[in-house]
Short mmCIF file of C-alpha atoms in Angstrom, two decimals:
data_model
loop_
_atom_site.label_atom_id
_atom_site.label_comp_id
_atom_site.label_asym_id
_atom_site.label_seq_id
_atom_site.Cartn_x
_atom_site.Cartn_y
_atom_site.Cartn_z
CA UNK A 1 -43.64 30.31 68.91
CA UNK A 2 -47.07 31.34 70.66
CA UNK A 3 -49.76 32.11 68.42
CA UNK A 4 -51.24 35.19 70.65
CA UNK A 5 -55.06 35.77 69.64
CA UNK A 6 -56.03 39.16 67.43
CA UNK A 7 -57.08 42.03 69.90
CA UNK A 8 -60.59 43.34 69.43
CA UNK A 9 -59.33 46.52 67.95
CA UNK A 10 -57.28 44.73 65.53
CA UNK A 11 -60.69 42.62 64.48
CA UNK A 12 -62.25 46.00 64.00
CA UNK A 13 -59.93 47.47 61.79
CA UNK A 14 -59.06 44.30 59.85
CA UNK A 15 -63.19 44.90 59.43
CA UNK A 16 -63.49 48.18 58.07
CA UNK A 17 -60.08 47.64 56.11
CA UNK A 18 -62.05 44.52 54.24
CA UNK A 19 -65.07 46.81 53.72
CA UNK A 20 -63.64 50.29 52.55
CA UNK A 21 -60.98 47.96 50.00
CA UNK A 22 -64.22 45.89 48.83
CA UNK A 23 -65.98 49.45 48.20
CA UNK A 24 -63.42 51.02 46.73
CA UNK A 25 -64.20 48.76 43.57
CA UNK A 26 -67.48 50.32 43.35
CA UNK A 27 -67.84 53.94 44.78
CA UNK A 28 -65.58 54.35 47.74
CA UNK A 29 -62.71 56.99 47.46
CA UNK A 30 -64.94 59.14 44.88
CA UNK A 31 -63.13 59.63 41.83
CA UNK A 32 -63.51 63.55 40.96
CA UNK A 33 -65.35 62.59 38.16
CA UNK A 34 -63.48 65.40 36.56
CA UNK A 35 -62.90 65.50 32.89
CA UNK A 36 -60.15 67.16 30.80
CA UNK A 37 -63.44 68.71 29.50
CA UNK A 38 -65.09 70.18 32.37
CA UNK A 39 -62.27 73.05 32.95
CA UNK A 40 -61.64 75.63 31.46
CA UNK A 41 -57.86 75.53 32.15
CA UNK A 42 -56.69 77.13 29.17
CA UNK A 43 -53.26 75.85 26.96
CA UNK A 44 -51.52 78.55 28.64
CA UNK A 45 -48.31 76.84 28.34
CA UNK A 46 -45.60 79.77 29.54
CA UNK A 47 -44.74 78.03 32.49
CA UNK A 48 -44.32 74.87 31.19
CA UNK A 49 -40.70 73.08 31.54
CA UNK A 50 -38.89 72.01 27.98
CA UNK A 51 -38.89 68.44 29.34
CA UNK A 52 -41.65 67.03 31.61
CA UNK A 53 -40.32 64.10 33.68
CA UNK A 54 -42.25 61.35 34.91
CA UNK A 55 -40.82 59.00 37.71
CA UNK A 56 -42.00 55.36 37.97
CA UNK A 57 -41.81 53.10 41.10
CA UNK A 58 -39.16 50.12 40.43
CA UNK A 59 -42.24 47.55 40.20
CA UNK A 60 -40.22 44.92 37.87
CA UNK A 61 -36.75 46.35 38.28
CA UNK A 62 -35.84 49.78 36.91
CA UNK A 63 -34.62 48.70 33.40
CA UNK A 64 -37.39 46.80 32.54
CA UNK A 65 -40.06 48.88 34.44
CA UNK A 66 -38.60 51.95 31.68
CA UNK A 67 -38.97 49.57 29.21
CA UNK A 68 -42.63 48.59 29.42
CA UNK A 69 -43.97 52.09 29.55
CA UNK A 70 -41.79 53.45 26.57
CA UNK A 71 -44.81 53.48 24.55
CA UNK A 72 -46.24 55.70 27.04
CA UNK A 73 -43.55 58.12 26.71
CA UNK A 74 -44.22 58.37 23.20
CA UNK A 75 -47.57 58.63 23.63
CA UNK A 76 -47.29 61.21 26.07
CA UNK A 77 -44.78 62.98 24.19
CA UNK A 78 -47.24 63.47 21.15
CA UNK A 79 -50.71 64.29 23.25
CA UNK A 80 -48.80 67.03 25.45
CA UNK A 81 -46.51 68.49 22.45
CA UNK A 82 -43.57 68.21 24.33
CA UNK A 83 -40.89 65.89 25.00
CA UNK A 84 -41.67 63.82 28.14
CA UNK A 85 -39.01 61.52 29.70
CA UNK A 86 -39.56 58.39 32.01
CA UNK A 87 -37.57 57.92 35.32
CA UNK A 88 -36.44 54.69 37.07
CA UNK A 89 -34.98 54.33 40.55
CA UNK A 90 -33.88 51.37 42.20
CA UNK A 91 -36.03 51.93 45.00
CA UNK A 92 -39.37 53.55 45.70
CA UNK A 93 -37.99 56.04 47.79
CA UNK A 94 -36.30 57.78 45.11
CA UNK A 95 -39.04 58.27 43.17
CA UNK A 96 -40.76 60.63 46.50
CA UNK A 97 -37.19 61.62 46.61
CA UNK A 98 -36.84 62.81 43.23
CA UNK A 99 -40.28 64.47 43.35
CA UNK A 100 -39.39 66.06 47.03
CA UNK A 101 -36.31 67.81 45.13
CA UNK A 102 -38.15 69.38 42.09
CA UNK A 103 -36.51 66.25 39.81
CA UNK A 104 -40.22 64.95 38.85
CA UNK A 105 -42.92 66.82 37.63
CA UNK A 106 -45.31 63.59 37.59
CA UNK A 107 -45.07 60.06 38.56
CA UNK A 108 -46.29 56.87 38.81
CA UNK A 109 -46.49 55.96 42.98
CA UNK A 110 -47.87 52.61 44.36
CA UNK A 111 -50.76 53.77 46.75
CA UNK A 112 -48.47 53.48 49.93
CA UNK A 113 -45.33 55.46 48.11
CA UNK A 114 -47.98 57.72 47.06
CA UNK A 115 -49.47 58.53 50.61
CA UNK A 116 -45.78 59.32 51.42
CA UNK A 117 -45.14 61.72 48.60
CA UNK A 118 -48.01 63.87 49.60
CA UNK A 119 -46.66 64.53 52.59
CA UNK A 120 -43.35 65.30 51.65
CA UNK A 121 -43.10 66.34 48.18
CA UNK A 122 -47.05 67.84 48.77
CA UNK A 123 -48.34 65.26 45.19
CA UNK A 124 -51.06 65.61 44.64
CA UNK A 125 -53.38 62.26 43.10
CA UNK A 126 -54.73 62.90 38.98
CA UNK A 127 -55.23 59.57 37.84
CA UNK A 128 -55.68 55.89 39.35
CA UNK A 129 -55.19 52.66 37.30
CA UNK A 130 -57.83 50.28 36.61
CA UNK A 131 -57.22 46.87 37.36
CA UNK A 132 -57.31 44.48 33.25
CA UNK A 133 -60.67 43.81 34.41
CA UNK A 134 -61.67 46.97 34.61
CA UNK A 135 -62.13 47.24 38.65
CA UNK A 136 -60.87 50.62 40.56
CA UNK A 137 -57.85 48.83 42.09
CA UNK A 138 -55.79 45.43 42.56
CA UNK A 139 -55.27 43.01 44.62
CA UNK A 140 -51.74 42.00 47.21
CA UNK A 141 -51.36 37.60 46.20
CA UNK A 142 -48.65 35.50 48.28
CA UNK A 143 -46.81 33.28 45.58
CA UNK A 144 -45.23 30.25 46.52
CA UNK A 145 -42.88 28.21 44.09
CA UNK A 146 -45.18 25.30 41.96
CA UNK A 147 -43.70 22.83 43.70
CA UNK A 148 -44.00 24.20 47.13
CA UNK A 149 -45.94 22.07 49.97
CA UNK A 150 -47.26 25.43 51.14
CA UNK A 151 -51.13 25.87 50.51
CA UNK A 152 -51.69 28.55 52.85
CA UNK A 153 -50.30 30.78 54.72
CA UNK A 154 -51.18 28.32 57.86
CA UNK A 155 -48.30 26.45 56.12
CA UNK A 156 -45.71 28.91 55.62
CA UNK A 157 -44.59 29.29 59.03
CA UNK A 158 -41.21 29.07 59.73
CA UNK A 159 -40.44 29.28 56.57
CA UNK A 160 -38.24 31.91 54.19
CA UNK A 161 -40.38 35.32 53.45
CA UNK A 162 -39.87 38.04 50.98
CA UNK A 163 -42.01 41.49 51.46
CA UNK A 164 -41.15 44.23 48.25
CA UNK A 165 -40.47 47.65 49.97
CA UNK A 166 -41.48 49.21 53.22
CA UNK A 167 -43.12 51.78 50.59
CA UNK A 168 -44.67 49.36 48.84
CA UNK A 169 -48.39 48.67 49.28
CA UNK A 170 -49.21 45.52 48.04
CA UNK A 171 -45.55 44.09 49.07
CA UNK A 172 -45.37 45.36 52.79
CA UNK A 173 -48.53 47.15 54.54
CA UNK A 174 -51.46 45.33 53.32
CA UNK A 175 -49.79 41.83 53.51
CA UNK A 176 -48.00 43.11 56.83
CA UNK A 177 -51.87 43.53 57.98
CA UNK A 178 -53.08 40.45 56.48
CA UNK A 179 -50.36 38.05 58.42
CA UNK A 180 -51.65 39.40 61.49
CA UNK A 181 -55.42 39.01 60.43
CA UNK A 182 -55.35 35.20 59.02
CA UNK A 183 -52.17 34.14 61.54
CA UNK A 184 -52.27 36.57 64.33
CA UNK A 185 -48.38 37.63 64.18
CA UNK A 186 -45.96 39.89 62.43
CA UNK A 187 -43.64 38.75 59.42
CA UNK A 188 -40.63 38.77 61.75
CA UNK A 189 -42.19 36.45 64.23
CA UNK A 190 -43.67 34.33 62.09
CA UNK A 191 -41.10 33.43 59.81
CA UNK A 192 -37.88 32.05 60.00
CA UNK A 193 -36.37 34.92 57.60
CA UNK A 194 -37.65 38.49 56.19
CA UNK A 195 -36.26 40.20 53.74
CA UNK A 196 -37.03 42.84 51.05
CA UNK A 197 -36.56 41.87 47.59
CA UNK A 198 -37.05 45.55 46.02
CA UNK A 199 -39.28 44.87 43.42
CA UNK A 200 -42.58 42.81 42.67
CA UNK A 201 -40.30 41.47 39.77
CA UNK A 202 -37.29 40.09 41.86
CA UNK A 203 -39.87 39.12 44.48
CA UNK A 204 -41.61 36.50 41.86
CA UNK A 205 -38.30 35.44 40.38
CA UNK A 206 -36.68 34.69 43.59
CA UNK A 207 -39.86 32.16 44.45
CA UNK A 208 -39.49 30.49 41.01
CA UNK A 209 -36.02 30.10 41.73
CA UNK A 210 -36.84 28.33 45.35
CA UNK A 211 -34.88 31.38 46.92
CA UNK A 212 -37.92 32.18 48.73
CA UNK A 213 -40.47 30.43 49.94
CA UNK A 214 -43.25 32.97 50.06
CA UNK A 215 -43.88 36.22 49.00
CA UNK A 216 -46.11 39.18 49.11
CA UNK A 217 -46.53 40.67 45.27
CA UNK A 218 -49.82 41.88 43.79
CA UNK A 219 -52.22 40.71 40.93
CA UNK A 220 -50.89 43.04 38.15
CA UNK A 221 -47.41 42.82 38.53
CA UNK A 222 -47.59 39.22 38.68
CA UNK A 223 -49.86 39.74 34.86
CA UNK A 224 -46.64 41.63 33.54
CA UNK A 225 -43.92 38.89 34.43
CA UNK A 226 -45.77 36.59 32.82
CA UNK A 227 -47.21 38.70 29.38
CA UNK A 228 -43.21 39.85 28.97
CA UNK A 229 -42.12 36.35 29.54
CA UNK A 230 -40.37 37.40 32.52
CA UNK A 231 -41.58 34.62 34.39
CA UNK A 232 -42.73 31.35 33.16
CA UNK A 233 -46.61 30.68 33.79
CA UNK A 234 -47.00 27.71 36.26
CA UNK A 235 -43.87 28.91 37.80
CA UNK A 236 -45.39 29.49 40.93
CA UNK A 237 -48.90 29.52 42.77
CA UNK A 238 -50.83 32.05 45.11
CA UNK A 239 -51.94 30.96 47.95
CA UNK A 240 -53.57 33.94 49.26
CA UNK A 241 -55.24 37.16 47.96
CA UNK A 242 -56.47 40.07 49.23
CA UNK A 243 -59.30 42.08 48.86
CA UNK A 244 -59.16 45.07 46.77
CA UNK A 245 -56.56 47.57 46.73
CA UNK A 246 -57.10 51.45 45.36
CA UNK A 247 -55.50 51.42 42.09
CA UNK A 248 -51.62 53.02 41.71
CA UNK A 249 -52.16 56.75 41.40
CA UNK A 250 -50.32 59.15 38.98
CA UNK A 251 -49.48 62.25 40.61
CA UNK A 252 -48.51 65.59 39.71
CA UNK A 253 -46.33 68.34 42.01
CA UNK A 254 -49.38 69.98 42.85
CA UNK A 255 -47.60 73.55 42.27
CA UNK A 256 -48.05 72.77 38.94
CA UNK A 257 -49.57 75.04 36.77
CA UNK A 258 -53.16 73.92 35.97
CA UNK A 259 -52.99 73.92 32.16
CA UNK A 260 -49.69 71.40 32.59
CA UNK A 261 -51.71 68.94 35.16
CA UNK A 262 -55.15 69.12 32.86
CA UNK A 263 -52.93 68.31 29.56
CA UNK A 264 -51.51 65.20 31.39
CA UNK A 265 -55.02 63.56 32.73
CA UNK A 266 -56.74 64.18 29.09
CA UNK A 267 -53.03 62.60 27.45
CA UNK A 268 -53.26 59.72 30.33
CA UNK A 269 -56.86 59.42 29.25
CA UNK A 270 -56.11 58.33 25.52
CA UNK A 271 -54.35 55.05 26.73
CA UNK A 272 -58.09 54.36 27.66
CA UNK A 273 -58.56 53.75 23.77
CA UNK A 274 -56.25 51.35 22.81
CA UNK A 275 -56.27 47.95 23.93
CA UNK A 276 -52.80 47.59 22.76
CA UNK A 277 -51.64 50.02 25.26
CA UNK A 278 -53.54 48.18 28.03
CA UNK A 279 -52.57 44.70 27.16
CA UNK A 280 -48.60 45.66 27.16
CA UNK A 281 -49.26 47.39 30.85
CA UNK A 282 -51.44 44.85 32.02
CA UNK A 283 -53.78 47.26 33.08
CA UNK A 284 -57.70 48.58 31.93
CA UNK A 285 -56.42 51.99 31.78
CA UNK A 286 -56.91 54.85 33.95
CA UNK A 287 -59.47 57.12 35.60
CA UNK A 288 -59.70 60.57 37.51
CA UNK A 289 -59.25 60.30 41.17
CA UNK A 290 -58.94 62.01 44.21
CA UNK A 291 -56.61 62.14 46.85
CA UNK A 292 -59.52 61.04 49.78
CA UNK A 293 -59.49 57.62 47.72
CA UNK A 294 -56.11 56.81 49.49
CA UNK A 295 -56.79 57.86 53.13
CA UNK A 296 -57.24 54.27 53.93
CA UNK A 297 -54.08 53.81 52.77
CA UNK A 298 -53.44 56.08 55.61
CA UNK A 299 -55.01 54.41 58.06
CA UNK A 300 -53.92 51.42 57.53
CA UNK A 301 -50.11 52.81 57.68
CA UNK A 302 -50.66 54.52 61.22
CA UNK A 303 -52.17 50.94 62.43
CA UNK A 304 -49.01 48.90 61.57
CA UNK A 305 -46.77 51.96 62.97
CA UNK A 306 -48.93 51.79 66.43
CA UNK A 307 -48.68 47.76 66.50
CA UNK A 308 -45.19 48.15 66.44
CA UNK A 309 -44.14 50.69 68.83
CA UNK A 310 -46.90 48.33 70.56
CA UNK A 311 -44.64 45.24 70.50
CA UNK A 312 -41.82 47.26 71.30
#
């Protein structure tokens, strides 16, 4: 296959993609800076539901994904003073789904999943999570087996490729973008077979296993395989990383009342004080942020959908 050279307007956006993701670490995206201190919301809690739902994106596979953050629920459960449940799909769409059909009242979105839920279940962004090092964000890695003779992804052509979800940020639009950066084609030209795994979880398994031979997953995901013993470290190797991603966002349905959306950022906020919490998620817990942190999210989504009709 013809390796066709990147277009100039390509090289420009793979340029401001590199230097919005590297700012977002530091100031890019504004967080609100808001506190669960600097409203006066009230505890009017009248409109409140019994049971306040919270969906989570599929990350490691929905069983274990409900698993990991059962803690939270208890936490939650306590801080809000009312009895908050966890949600699993099997696919990220059914978490925007769920949320789209009044079946969510908060939820955990990858940025990408996120971007979508705005539009059609009209989320709105509360919270972001830190990366365990304490940066705004994380970052897409391609995995390989150990054993692979793949040190690049100059080497992985041909060869068998898993992406996550087409909702997925770190598993289909930011690697989708950096294939065509660092090799100048698209997944399905550039491999020999594409498929989607589902979740970060399968997607690492199924390259220890030598059923793949590359894959796009991200930094923290990869952290919780290993810390639940889900994956055995030295099991595979990255061969390529990105630069940094805005961090997951928890979102609310913004038609929310006010005193239910301010009770869950200062709740979320107490996770930020125990590194227990943050060692079992993998994460360094979780700040205010706004919904402008994620429009290059955007941006990056309408590229890839204009390269393809493109190609077309």
């Amino acid at each position: 296959m013809q390796i066709y050279p990147l277009s100039r307007m390509l090289q420009m956006f793979i340029s401001m993609l590199c230097i919005v993701l590297l700012l977002t670490g530091c100031d890019a995206g504004e967080v609100t800076g808001r506190t669960p201190n600097d409203e006066t919301t009230g505890d009017d809690r009248s409109e409140w539901p019994a049971v306040i739902r919270l969906g989570l994106v599929p990350t490691e596979g929905g069983a274990d994904t409900t698993a990991r953050f059962k803690p939270l629920e208890e936490l939650l459960s306590k801080e809000m003073g009312v009895r908050v449940e966890l949600v699993s799909t099997s696919t990220y769409q059914g978490v925007i789904t769920a949320m789209e059909n009044d079946q969510l009242e908060f939820a955990w979105y990858g940025p990408q999943s996120y971007v979508k839920a705005a539009e059609r279940a009209d989320a709105q962004a509360l919270l972001l999570e830190r990366s365990i090092d304490g940066e705004k964000g994380y970052r897409c890695i391609f995995i390989v087996p150990a054993n692979s003779a793949i040190q690049s992804l100059a080497d992985a052509k041909g060869k068998r490729f898993a992406f996550t979800d087409p909702n997925s940020t770190s598993g289909y639009t930011i690697p989708a973008i950096e294939l065509l950066d660092k090799v100048a084609m698209p997944a399905n030209e550039y491999f020999s077979e594409v498929v989607f795994s589902g979740s970060h979880g399968t997607s690492a398994l199924q390259v220890a296993a030598n059923e793949i031979d590359i894959a796009a997953t991200n930094d923290l995901d990869f952290g919780k395989m290993i810390e639940k013993g889900a994956l055995k470290s030295g099991a595979v190797r990255v061969v390529h990383t990105s630069g940094l991603i805005p961090g997951a966002p928890l979102a609310a349905r913004r038609e929310l009342p006010e005193s239910l959306k301010h009770a869950f950022i200062k709740a979320m906020l107490k996770v930020n004080d125990s590194p227990e919490l943050m060692q079992k998620f993998q994460n360094g817990g979780y700040e205010p942020v706004d919904d402008s942190a994620y429009n290059i999210i955007r941006e990056a989504d309408a590229f890839l959908t204009k390269q393809s009709g493109s190609a077309r």
